[in-house]
mmCIF file of C-alpha atoms in Angstrom:
data_model
loop_
_atom_site.group_PDB
_atom_site.id
_atom_site.type_symbol
_atom_site.label_atom_id
_atom_site.label_comp_id
_atom_site.label_asym_id
_atom_site.label_seq_id
_atom_site.Cartn_x
_atom_site.Cartn_y
_atom_site.Cartn_z
ATOM 1 C CA MET N 1 -46.332 22.615 -66.434
ATOM 2 C CA ALA N 2 -44.991 30.757 -69.971
ATOM 3 C CA ASP N 3 -43.241 31.151 -72.330
ATOM 4 C CA ALA N 4 -50.221 31.081 -75.664
ATOM 5 C CA ASN N 5 -53.196 29.151 -77.111
ATOM 6 C CA GLY N 6 -55.332 29.108 -79.387
ATOM 7 C CA SER N 7 -59.590 27.233 -80.413
ATOM 8 C CA GLY N 8 -60.872 26.447 -83.343
ATOM 9 C CA GLN N 9 -64.815 27.473 -84.273
ATOM 10 C CA ARG N 10 -67.052 24.568 -84.680
ATOM 11 C CA ALA N 11 -78.082 24.983 -92.165
ATOM 12 C CA GLU N 12 -79.685 22.720 -92.982
ATOM 13 C CA ALA N 13 -80.348 23.730 -97.028
ATOM 14 C CA ALA N 14 -83.595 22.010 -99.222
ATOM 15 C CA GLY N 15 -83.833 21.598 -102.730
ATOM 16 C CA SER N 16 -81.122 19.928 -104.895
ATOM 17 C CA LYS N 17 -78.925 23.789 -105.455
ATOM 18 C CA ALA N 18 -79.857 24.911 -102.395
ATOM 19 C CA GLN N 19 -77.108 21.833 -100.851
ATOM 20 C CA THR N 20 -74.961 22.176 -103.354
ATOM 21 C CA ILE N 21 -74.242 25.932 -102.689
ATOM 22 C CA GLY N 22 -74.383 24.159 -98.704
ATOM 23 C CA ALA N 23 -71.806 22.020 -100.452
ATOM 24 C CA LEU N 24 -68.988 24.327 -101.184
ATOM 25 C CA THR N 25 -69.860 26.985 -98.725
ATOM 26 C CA LEU N 26 -68.319 23.934 -96.217
ATOM 27 C CA VAL N 27 -65.790 23.436 -98.574
ATOM 28 C CA VAL N 28 -64.256 26.765 -98.425
ATOM 29 C CA GLY N 29 -64.618 27.255 -95.131
ATOM 30 C CA PHE N 30 -62.601 24.471 -93.710
ATOM 31 C CA VAL N 31 -60.133 25.665 -96.362
ATOM 32 C CA LEU N 32 -60.164 28.618 -94.129
ATOM 33 C CA LEU N 33 -60.062 27.232 -91.164
ATOM 34 C CA LEU N 34 -57.271 25.074 -92.159
ATOM 35 C CA ALA N 35 -54.951 28.221 -93.406
ATOM 36 C CA GLY N 36 -55.825 29.729 -89.493
ATOM 37 C CA GLY N 37 -53.047 30.058 -87.876
ATOM 38 C CA ARG N 38 -51.317 32.704 -84.840
ATOM 39 C CA THR N 39 -47.992 33.847 -83.675
ATOM 40 C CA PRO N 40 -46.803 33.347 -79.806
ATOM 41 C CA SER N 41 -46.293 37.194 -79.247
ATOM 42 C CA SER N 42 -43.467 38.438 -76.480
ATOM 43 C CA ALA N 43 -44.649 39.428 -72.819
ATOM 44 C CA GLY N 44 -42.740 41.874 -70.596
ATOM 45 C CA HIS N 45 -38.168 41.457 -58.320
ATOM 46 C CA ASN N 46 -34.795 41.499 -59.628
ATOM 47 C CA VAL N 47 -34.764 37.241 -59.410
ATOM 48 C CA LEU N 48 -32.287 34.941 -59.046
ATOM 49 C CA GLY N 49 -31.982 33.431 -62.230
ATOM 50 C CA THR N 50 -31.143 33.386 -66.293
ATOM 51 C CA ARG N 51 -31.490 37.329 -67.472
ATOM 52 C CA THR N 52 -30.730 38.988 -70.183
ATOM 53 C CA PRO N 53 -27.312 40.119 -70.468
ATOM 54 C CA THR N 54 -26.408 44.196 -70.308
ATOM 55 C CA ALA N 55 -23.233 44.015 -71.187
ATOM 56 C CA THR N 56 -21.986 44.613 -74.665
ATOM 57 C CA PRO N 57 -22.169 41.948 -76.307
ATOM 58 C CA THR N 58 -18.755 40.815 -77.020
ATOM 59 C CA SER N 59 -18.065 39.180 -80.798
ATOM 60 C CA THR N 60 -18.369 35.063 -80.099
ATOM 61 C CA PRO N 61 -21.801 34.672 -82.473
ATOM 62 C CA THR N 62 -25.205 33.838 -80.948
ATOM 63 C CA PRO N 63 -26.713 30.538 -82.820
ATOM 64 C CA THR N 64 -30.327 31.491 -83.996
ATOM 65 C CA ALA N 65 -32.513 29.899 -81.936
ATOM 66 C CA THR N 66 -35.297 26.966 -83.048
ATOM 67 C CA ALA N 67 -38.964 28.626 -83.282
ATOM 68 C CA SER N 68 -40.400 26.989 -79.513
ATOM 69 C CA PRO N 69 -42.626 23.921 -80.288
ATOM 70 C CA THR N 70 -46.309 24.162 -80.449
ATOM 71 C CA ARG N 71 -48.155 24.028 -76.439
ATOM 72 C CA THR N 72 -49.645 20.545 -77.511
ATOM 73 C CA PRO N 73 -53.216 20.770 -76.925
ATOM 74 C CA SER N 74 -55.518 21.436 -73.073
ATOM 75 C CA PRO N 75 -56.730 18.402 -72.452
ATOM 76 C CA THR N 76 -60.581 19.223 -71.958
ATOM 77 C CA LEU N 77 -61.461 18.631 -68.742
ATOM 78 C CA THR N 78 -65.349 17.905 -67.177
ATOM 79 C CA PRO N 79 -65.644 19.522 -64.463
ATOM 80 C CA THR N 80 -68.690 18.482 -61.836
ATOM 81 C CA PRO N 81 -70.861 21.268 -60.736
ATOM 82 C CA THR N 82 -70.561 22.035 -57.638
ATOM 83 C CA ALA N 83 -70.367 25.509 -55.101
ATOM 84 C CA THR N 84 -66.888 27.089 -53.477
ATOM 85 C CA PRO N 85 -67.934 27.732 -49.870
ATOM 86 C CA THR N 86 -68.048 31.536 -48.945
ATOM 87 C CA ALA N 87 -65.614 33.552 -47.952
ATOM 88 C CA THR N 88 -66.143 35.774 -44.925
ATOM 89 C CA GLY N 89 -63.872 38.947 -45.757
ATOM 90 C CA THR N 90 -61.554 39.752 -48.138
ATOM 91 C CA PRO N 91 -60.024 38.109 -50.649
ATOM 92 C CA THR N 92 -64.849 37.646 -52.139
ATOM 93 C CA LEU N 93 -64.647 34.793 -53.346
ATOM 94 C CA VAL N 94 -66.431 33.864 -56.189
ATOM 95 C CA PRO N 95 -68.804 30.747 -57.077
ATOM 96 C CA THR N 96 -67.388 27.769 -58.724
ATOM 97 C CA VAL N 97 -68.744 26.183 -61.966
ATOM 98 C CA SER N 98 -66.885 23.353 -61.606
ATOM 99 C CA THR N 99 -64.245 20.549 -59.478
ATOM 100 C CA PRO N 100 -62.168 18.728 -61.868
ATOM 101 C CA THR N 101 -61.046 15.269 -61.392
ATOM 102 C CA PRO N 102 -57.733 14.568 -60.781
ATOM 103 C CA MET N 103 -55.128 13.949 -63.316
ATOM 104 C CA SER N 104 -53.727 10.351 -63.722
ATOM 105 C CA ALA N 105 -50.076 12.541 -64.630
ATOM 106 C CA ALA N 106 -47.775 11.071 -62.220
ATOM 107 C CA ALA N 107 -47.218 8.239 -64.128
ATOM 108 C CA HIS N 108 -43.351 10.940 -64.576
ATOM 109 C CA LEU N 109 -43.056 11.797 -61.000
ATOM 110 C CA TRP N 110 -39.822 9.882 -61.228
ATOM 111 C CA LEU N 111 -37.156 13.082 -60.132
ATOM 112 C CA SER N 112 -35.394 13.598 -56.592
ATOM 113 C CA PRO N 113 -34.747 16.674 -54.954
ATOM 114 C CA PRO N 114 -30.714 17.619 -56.580
ATOM 115 C CA ILE N 115 -29.764 19.655 -53.160
ATOM 116 C CA ALA N 116 -29.472 17.171 -49.612
ATOM 117 C CA GLU N 117 -31.615 18.380 -46.733
ATOM 118 C CA GLY N 118 -29.752 20.154 -43.863
ATOM 119 C CA GLY N 119 -28.638 23.521 -46.157
ATOM 120 C CA THR N 120 -29.161 26.719 -45.657
ATOM 121 C CA GLY N 121 -30.829 27.035 -48.811
ATOM 122 C CA ASP N 122 -33.348 25.801 -51.051
ATOM 123 C CA ARG N 123 -34.347 21.929 -51.231
ATOM 124 C CA TYR N 124 -36.832 22.627 -53.694
ATOM 125 C CA PRO N 125 -37.499 25.119 -56.237
ATOM 126 C CA GLY N 126 -38.139 28.692 -55.572
ATOM 127 C CA GLY N 127 -40.818 30.334 -56.344
ATOM 128 C CA TYR N 128 -39.603 33.433 -57.527
ATOM 129 C CA PHE N 129 -38.708 32.099 -61.234
ATOM 130 C CA PRO N 130 -40.918 29.417 -61.946
ATOM 131 C CA TYR N 131 -40.860 27.757 -65.008
ATOM 132 C CA GLY N 132 -41.943 30.243 -68.797
ATOM 133 C CA ALA N 133 -41.020 32.782 -66.629
ATOM 134 C CA THR N 134 -39.979 35.441 -68.377
ATOM 135 C CA GLY N 135 -40.203 38.937 -64.719
ATOM 136 C CA GLY N 136 -42.244 41.150 -66.309
ATOM 137 C CA GLY N 137 -39.942 40.716 -69.721
ATOM 138 C CA ARG N 138 -36.371 41.437 -68.233
ATOM 139 C CA TYR N 139 -35.253 37.932 -68.857
ATOM 140 C CA HIS N 140 -35.849 34.783 -71.142
ATOM 141 C CA LEU N 141 -38.056 33.564 -70.783
ATOM 142 C CA HIS N 142 -37.170 30.307 -68.560
ATOM 143 C CA HIS N 143 -36.697 26.876 -69.231
ATOM 144 C CA GLY N 144 -36.725 25.048 -65.974
ATOM 145 C CA VAL N 145 -36.186 25.457 -62.295
ATOM 146 C CA ASP N 146 -34.403 27.626 -59.822
ATOM 147 C CA TYR N 147 -32.517 26.802 -56.624
ATOM 148 C CA ALA N 148 -30.825 29.106 -54.481
ATOM 149 C CA ASN N 149 -28.070 28.064 -52.935
ATOM 150 C CA PRO N 150 -24.616 28.895 -51.416
ATOM 151 C CA ALA N 151 -22.137 28.583 -53.938
ATOM 152 C CA GLY N 152 -20.282 25.060 -53.235
ATOM 153 C CA THR N 153 -23.620 23.222 -51.929
ATOM 154 C CA PRO N 154 -23.302 19.921 -53.668
ATOM 155 C CA VAL N 155 -25.972 19.593 -56.242
ATOM 156 C CA LEU N 156 -26.660 15.611 -56.311
ATOM 157 C CA ALA N 157 -28.325 13.883 -58.917
ATOM 158 C CA ALA N 158 -32.214 13.295 -59.441
ATOM 159 C CA GLY N 159 -32.134 10.190 -61.078
ATOM 160 C CA ALA N 160 -29.992 7.273 -61.832
ATOM 161 C CA GLY N 161 -28.224 7.578 -65.465
ATOM 162 C CA ILE N 162 -25.964 8.303 -67.510
ATOM 163 C CA VAL N 163 -23.155 11.724 -68.179
ATOM 164 C CA VAL N 164 -23.755 12.537 -71.677
ATOM 165 C CA ALA N 165 -22.164 16.212 -70.684
ATOM 166 C CA ALA N 166 -20.250 17.066 -69.081
ATOM 167 C CA GLY N 167 -17.772 20.908 -68.680
ATOM 168 C CA ASP N 168 -18.420 24.314 -70.282
ATOM 169 C CA ASP N 169 -21.138 25.147 -72.754
ATOM 170 C CA MET N 170 -18.449 28.136 -74.923
ATOM 171 C CA GLU N 171 -18.403 24.938 -77.937
ATOM 172 C CA SER N 172 -21.677 23.188 -77.588
ATOM 173 C CA VAL N 173 -24.634 25.561 -76.835
ATOM 174 C CA TYR N 174 -26.896 23.878 -74.756
ATOM 175 C CA GLY N 175 -28.884 26.606 -74.051
ATOM 176 C CA LEU N 176 -29.711 30.186 -76.183
ATOM 177 C CA LYS N 177 -25.532 31.336 -76.963
ATOM 178 C CA PRO N 178 -22.375 29.826 -76.169
ATOM 179 C CA ASP N 179 -21.460 30.079 -72.156
ATOM 180 C CA PHE N 180 -25.386 30.135 -71.475
ATOM 181 C CA TYR N 181 -24.983 27.768 -68.282
ATOM 182 C CA GLY N 182 -21.484 28.456 -67.698
ATOM 183 C CA ASN N 183 -20.550 24.824 -66.330
ATOM 184 C CA LEU N 184 -22.640 22.415 -66.372
ATOM 185 C CA VAL N 185 -23.733 18.245 -66.378
ATOM 186 C CA VAL N 186 -26.536 16.436 -68.733
ATOM 187 C CA GLN N 187 -27.764 13.305 -67.276
ATOM 188 C CA GLU N 188 -29.891 11.015 -69.547
ATOM 189 C CA LEU N 189 -31.995 8.654 -67.692
ATOM 190 C CA ASP N 190 -32.600 4.958 -67.423
ATOM 191 C CA GLN N 191 -35.994 5.100 -67.732
ATOM 192 C CA ARG N 192 -37.926 6.304 -70.339
ATOM 193 C CA PHE N 193 -41.204 7.970 -70.855
ATOM 194 C CA GLY N 194 -42.852 6.505 -73.004
ATOM 195 C CA ASP N 195 -39.987 5.557 -76.316
ATOM 196 C CA ARG N 196 -38.516 9.067 -75.632
ATOM 197 C CA PRO N 197 -35.353 9.967 -73.758
ATOM 198 C CA VAL N 198 -35.540 12.068 -71.131
ATOM 199 C CA TYR N 199 -32.323 14.143 -69.772
ATOM 200 C CA VAL N 200 -31.503 16.124 -67.252
ATOM 201 C CA LEU N 201 -29.613 19.824 -67.383
ATOM 202 C CA TYR N 202 -27.386 21.064 -64.156
ATOM 203 C CA GLY N 203 -26.633 24.627 -64.508
ATOM 204 C CA HIS N 204 -24.440 27.556 -63.472
ATOM 205 C CA LEU N 205 -21.800 25.279 -61.542
ATOM 206 C CA SER N 206 -18.776 26.414 -60.172
ATOM 207 C CA GLU N 207 -17.742 23.444 -60.698
ATOM 208 C CA VAL N 208 -18.341 20.187 -62.898
ATOM 209 C CA ILE N 209 -17.640 16.506 -61.009
ATOM 210 C CA ALA N 210 -18.851 13.619 -62.620
ATOM 211 C CA SER N 211 -17.442 12.644 -66.242
ATOM 212 C CA VAL N 212 -19.402 12.180 -69.149
ATOM 213 C CA GLY N 213 -19.661 7.953 -69.553
ATOM 214 C CA GLU N 214 -20.441 8.101 -65.790
ATOM 215 C CA HIS N 215 -22.920 6.348 -64.051
ATOM 216 C CA LEU N 216 -24.836 8.254 -61.637
ATOM 217 C CA GLU N 217 -26.986 7.490 -59.294
ATOM 218 C CA PRO N 218 -30.022 8.905 -57.929
ATOM 219 C CA GLY N 219 -27.797 11.540 -54.626
ATOM 220 C CA ASP N 220 -24.857 11.196 -56.524
ATOM 221 C CA PRO N 221 -22.690 14.192 -56.280
ATOM 222 C CA LEU N 222 -21.784 15.490 -59.542
ATOM 223 C CA GLY N 223 -21.200 19.041 -58.918
ATOM 224 C CA LEU N 224 -20.711 22.094 -56.766
ATOM 225 C CA VAL N 225 -23.444 24.451 -57.148
ATOM 226 C CA GLY N 226 -22.395 28.566 -58.454
ATOM 227 C CA MET N 227 -23.586 31.697 -60.410
ATOM 228 C CA GLU N 228 -21.085 30.730 -63.515
ATOM 229 C CA GLY N 229 -22.653 31.594 -67.757
ATOM 230 C CA VAL N 230 -25.979 33.788 -67.509
ATOM 231 C CA ALA N 231 -26.673 34.454 -63.891
ATOM 232 C CA ILE N 232 -27.816 36.425 -60.877
ATOM 233 C CA GLY N 233 -26.466 34.870 -57.457
ATOM 234 C CA ASN N 234 -26.080 31.560 -57.320
ATOM 235 C CA HIS N 235 -28.166 28.792 -57.822
ATOM 236 C CA LEU N 236 -29.094 25.371 -59.301
ATOM 237 C CA HIS N 237 -30.017 25.618 -62.625
ATOM 238 C CA LEU N 238 -32.531 22.377 -62.936
ATOM 239 C CA GLU N 239 -34.105 21.169 -66.357
ATOM 240 C CA VAL N 240 -36.159 18.687 -67.717
ATOM 241 C CA ARG N 241 -35.831 18.075 -71.507
ATOM 242 C CA LEU N 242 -38.544 15.108 -73.284
ATOM 243 C CA GLY N 243 -38.013 13.172 -76.823
ATOM 244 C CA ALA N 244 -34.803 15.870 -77.243
ATOM 245 C CA ASN N 245 -31.457 17.341 -74.988
ATOM 246 C CA ASP N 246 -31.524 20.665 -76.391
ATOM 247 C CA TYR N 247 -33.579 24.206 -75.174
ATOM 248 C CA GLU N 248 -36.843 23.618 -77.058
ATOM 249 C CA SER N 249 -36.994 20.389 -75.687
ATOM 250 C CA THR N 250 -38.162 21.017 -72.353
ATOM 251 C CA ARG N 251 -41.020 20.840 -69.179
ATOM 252 C CA ASN N 252 -41.799 21.588 -66.520
ATOM 253 C CA PRO N 253 -39.424 20.232 -63.892
ATOM 254 C CA VAL N 254 -42.412 20.703 -60.913
ATOM 255 C CA LEU N 255 -44.449 17.612 -63.117
ATOM 256 C CA TRP N 256 -40.815 15.359 -63.164
ATOM 257 C CA LEU N 257 -40.018 15.782 -59.322
ATOM 258 C CA ARG N 258 -41.289 13.582 -56.499
ATOM 259 C CA PRO N 259 -42.971 14.832 -54.311
ATOM 260 C CA GLU N 260 -42.248 14.002 -50.466
ATOM 261 C CA PRO N 261 -44.773 10.931 -49.139
ATOM 262 C CA ASP N 262 -48.023 12.853 -48.157
ATOM 263 C CA GLN N 263 -47.588 15.466 -50.521
ATOM 264 C CA GLY N 264 -49.319 15.628 -54.172
ATOM 265 C CA VAL N 265 -48.942 17.723 -57.036
ATOM 266 C CA ILE N 266 -51.268 21.075 -58.451
ATOM 267 C CA ALA N 267 -51.402 21.656 -62.298
ATOM 268 C CA GLY N 268 -53.905 24.156 -64.214
ATOM 269 C CA LEU N 269 -54.766 25.917 -66.759
ATOM 270 C CA VAL N 270 -56.163 29.575 -66.440
ATOM 271 C CA LEU N 271 -57.994 30.535 -69.765
ATOM 272 C CA ASP N 272 -59.620 34.242 -70.807
ATOM 273 C CA ALA N 273 -62.957 34.449 -71.617
ATOM 274 C CA GLN N 274 -62.242 34.016 -75.104
ATOM 275 C CA GLY N 275 -60.690 30.340 -74.029
ATOM 276 C CA LYS N 276 -57.026 31.651 -74.583
ATOM 277 C CA PRO N 277 -54.004 30.900 -71.737
ATOM 278 C CA VAL N 278 -53.664 34.775 -69.185
ATOM 279 C CA PRO N 279 -49.691 34.914 -68.722
ATOM 280 C CA GLU N 280 -47.640 35.583 -66.240
ATOM 281 C CA THR N 281 -50.356 35.649 -64.387
ATOM 282 C CA ILE N 282 -50.103 36.052 -60.492
ATOM 283 C CA VAL N 283 -52.311 32.420 -59.157
ATOM 284 C CA THR N 284 -52.270 32.386 -55.560
ATOM 285 C CA PHE N 285 -53.353 29.040 -52.685
ATOM 286 C CA PHE N 286 -55.790 28.463 -50.062
ATOM 287 C CA ARG N 287 -55.891 26.280 -47.794
ATOM 288 C CA ALA N 288 -59.539 25.768 -47.551
ATOM 289 C CA ALA N 289 -59.986 25.470 -43.642
ATOM 290 C CA GLU N 290 -58.731 28.947 -43.812
ATOM 291 C CA PRO N 291 -60.398 30.937 -47.453
ATOM 292 C CA ASN N 292 -59.186 34.164 -46.357
ATOM 293 C CA LYS N 293 -55.075 33.323 -45.792
ATOM 294 C CA TRP N 294 -53.513 33.278 -49.218
ATOM 295 C CA TRP N 295 -50.604 30.174 -48.544
ATOM 296 C CA ARG N 296 -48.928 29.656 -51.735
ATOM 297 C CA GLN N 297 -48.477 31.919 -54.464
ATOM 298 C CA ILE N 298 -46.853 31.009 -58.446
ATOM 299 C CA GLN N 299 -47.516 32.906 -61.867
ATOM 300 C CA THR N 300 -48.732 31.002 -65.250
ATOM 301 C CA TYR N 301 -46.579 30.877 -67.632
ATOM 302 C CA ALA N 302 -46.023 33.898 -70.384
ATOM 303 C CA ASP N 303 -47.612 34.058 -73.701
ATOM 304 C CA ARG N 304 -44.379 33.495 -75.668
ATOM 305 C CA GLU N 305 -44.082 29.428 -76.658
ATOM 306 C CA VAL N 306 -43.167 26.882 -73.993
ATOM 307 C CA ASN N 307 -43.780 23.566 -73.582
ATOM 308 C CA ALA N 308 -46.963 22.516 -71.540
ATOM 309 C CA ASP N 309 -47.138 18.316 -70.172
ATOM 310 C CA ASP N 310 -48.445 15.934 -73.464
ATOM 311 C CA GLU N 311 -51.049 15.298 -71.449
ATOM 312 C CA LEU N 312 -51.963 18.319 -68.825
ATOM 313 C CA GLY N 313 -51.523 21.182 -71.036
ATOM 314 C CA GLU N 314 -50.745 23.296 -68.087
ATOM 315 C CA ASN N 315 -50.223 26.896 -67.930
ATOM 316 C CA PHE N 316 -49.293 26.512 -64.297
ATOM 317 C CA ALA N 317 -47.872 23.917 -61.856
ATOM 318 C CA LEU N 318 -47.081 24.048 -57.987
ATOM 319 C CA GLY N 319 -45.527 20.966 -56.369
ATOM 320 C CA TYR N 320 -44.958 19.705 -52.943
ATOM 321 C CA VAL N 321 -48.162 20.791 -51.899
ATOM 322 C CA PRO N 322 -49.469 18.927 -48.527
ATOM 323 C CA ALA N 323 -52.359 16.412 -49.220
ATOM 324 C CA GLY N 324 -56.029 18.104 -48.231
ATOM 325 C CA GLU N 325 -58.566 21.009 -50.354
ATOM 326 C CA TYR N 326 -57.552 23.960 -51.783
ATOM 327 C CA LEU N 327 -58.955 26.822 -53.170
ATOM 328 C CA VAL N 328 -57.643 28.142 -56.607
ATOM 329 C CA LYS N 329 -57.492 32.538 -56.954
ATOM 330 C CA VAL N 330 -56.716 34.094 -59.784
ATOM 331 C CA LYS N 331 -57.505 37.904 -61.296
ATOM 332 C CA VAL N 332 -58.910 37.360 -65.104
ATOM 333 C CA GLY N 333 -59.803 40.876 -66.027
ATOM 334 C CA ASP N 334 -61.315 42.558 -63.844
ATOM 335 C CA ARG N 335 -62.422 39.409 -62.713
ATOM 336 C CA SER N 336 -61.283 37.330 -59.393
ATOM 337 C CA LEU N 337 -61.596 33.782 -60.498
ATOM 338 C CA VAL N 338 -61.513 31.044 -57.645
ATOM 339 C CA ARG N 339 -61.928 27.099 -57.902
ATOM 340 C CA PRO N 340 -61.368 24.432 -55.100
ATOM 341 C CA VAL N 341 -59.026 21.234 -55.651
ATOM 342 C CA ALA N 342 -57.904 18.025 -54.120
ATOM 343 C CA VAL N 343 -54.590 17.408 -53.418
ATOM 344 C CA ARG N 344 -53.599 14.059 -53.255
ATOM 345 C CA ALA N 345 -51.198 12.278 -51.578
ATOM 346 C CA GLY N 346 -48.185 11.500 -55.371
ATOM 347 C CA GLU N 347 -51.083 12.554 -57.302
ATOM 348 C CA VAL N 348 -51.620 15.825 -59.418
ATOM 349 C CA ALA N 349 -54.123 17.257 -59.551
ATOM 350 C CA SER N 350 -55.390 19.213 -62.474
ATOM 351 C CA VAL N 351 -57.576 22.748 -61.702
ATOM 352 C CA LEU N 352 -59.118 24.607 -65.201
ATOM 353 C CA ILE N 353 -60.150 28.518 -64.379
ATOM 354 C CA GLN N 354 -61.869 30.366 -67.474
ATOM 355 C CA ALA N 355 -63.941 33.451 -67.443
ATOM 356 C CA GLU N 356 -67.124 33.359 -68.598
ATOM 357 C CA PRO N 357 -68.163 35.099 -71.560
#
């Protein structure tokens, strides 16, 4: 669902004196555990997306970004032992140790495509600069997904809701600094997730059509594709913000965009042998019937903090996946690991890939 996580560590004494010493040891250990912490580290294709400007900064002050929220702890997945089909050629498939159970995160697959059918560009998010990516450290940590389309392509409301912002972001900051998205529209959806509001941001518009206070239904035009603000090439930048309309409250839009009727979504978590998320590594998908022919690719989130789904705790997600059986391959260290995953229409399937110690 970019932008790294950790896990905590888990004697019996005889005699009253030994019990006293043991109790003191446990108290000291517990205090030390509570004092422990981790600091997100920075991660290091010219692609479409939000990038770090190369021009000399202007005198306009850049607001200090609020510290990124701590990633939601990854859920504990209980896999069932099974065996991975054996490949007869490259890539070499490693025997699997688990078949994860699909998770019920489909509760917020609400949003429609913001680009109409029949266009000449992306109708679904491109995989070249996904949520949580930095382009190998060349760009700002990506808080949304991109749709590459010609300038002037109509941008449509992805859900029903009230427009709470429309225009440029020169004075009101919605990203890292003023003029980050250029022209934008922000919608607060009618539907809430639990007790929290949900916002959708549409950025880099060449023209804004909607106005503040206007209620939009899915498919209503709200602006035109452009490359205003900090952008490379004409594209729509789409964000989902949960709980607050700010840059630190984003979630992966792939886990909010409703797939087509015969499609589902894959959300996964790649961990190293120490149980830490593996940053910005390529994840390759194969149809199970064609294990030697790669089908699609995505990458894991950067090792800086970026919000995973509250339930899934993922560090990658792939949307619009036809229902069926797949193999998911990733390289962790010097080992190639492969896990199977079954995708069902209208559901989010989860897969856990962890290197053995």
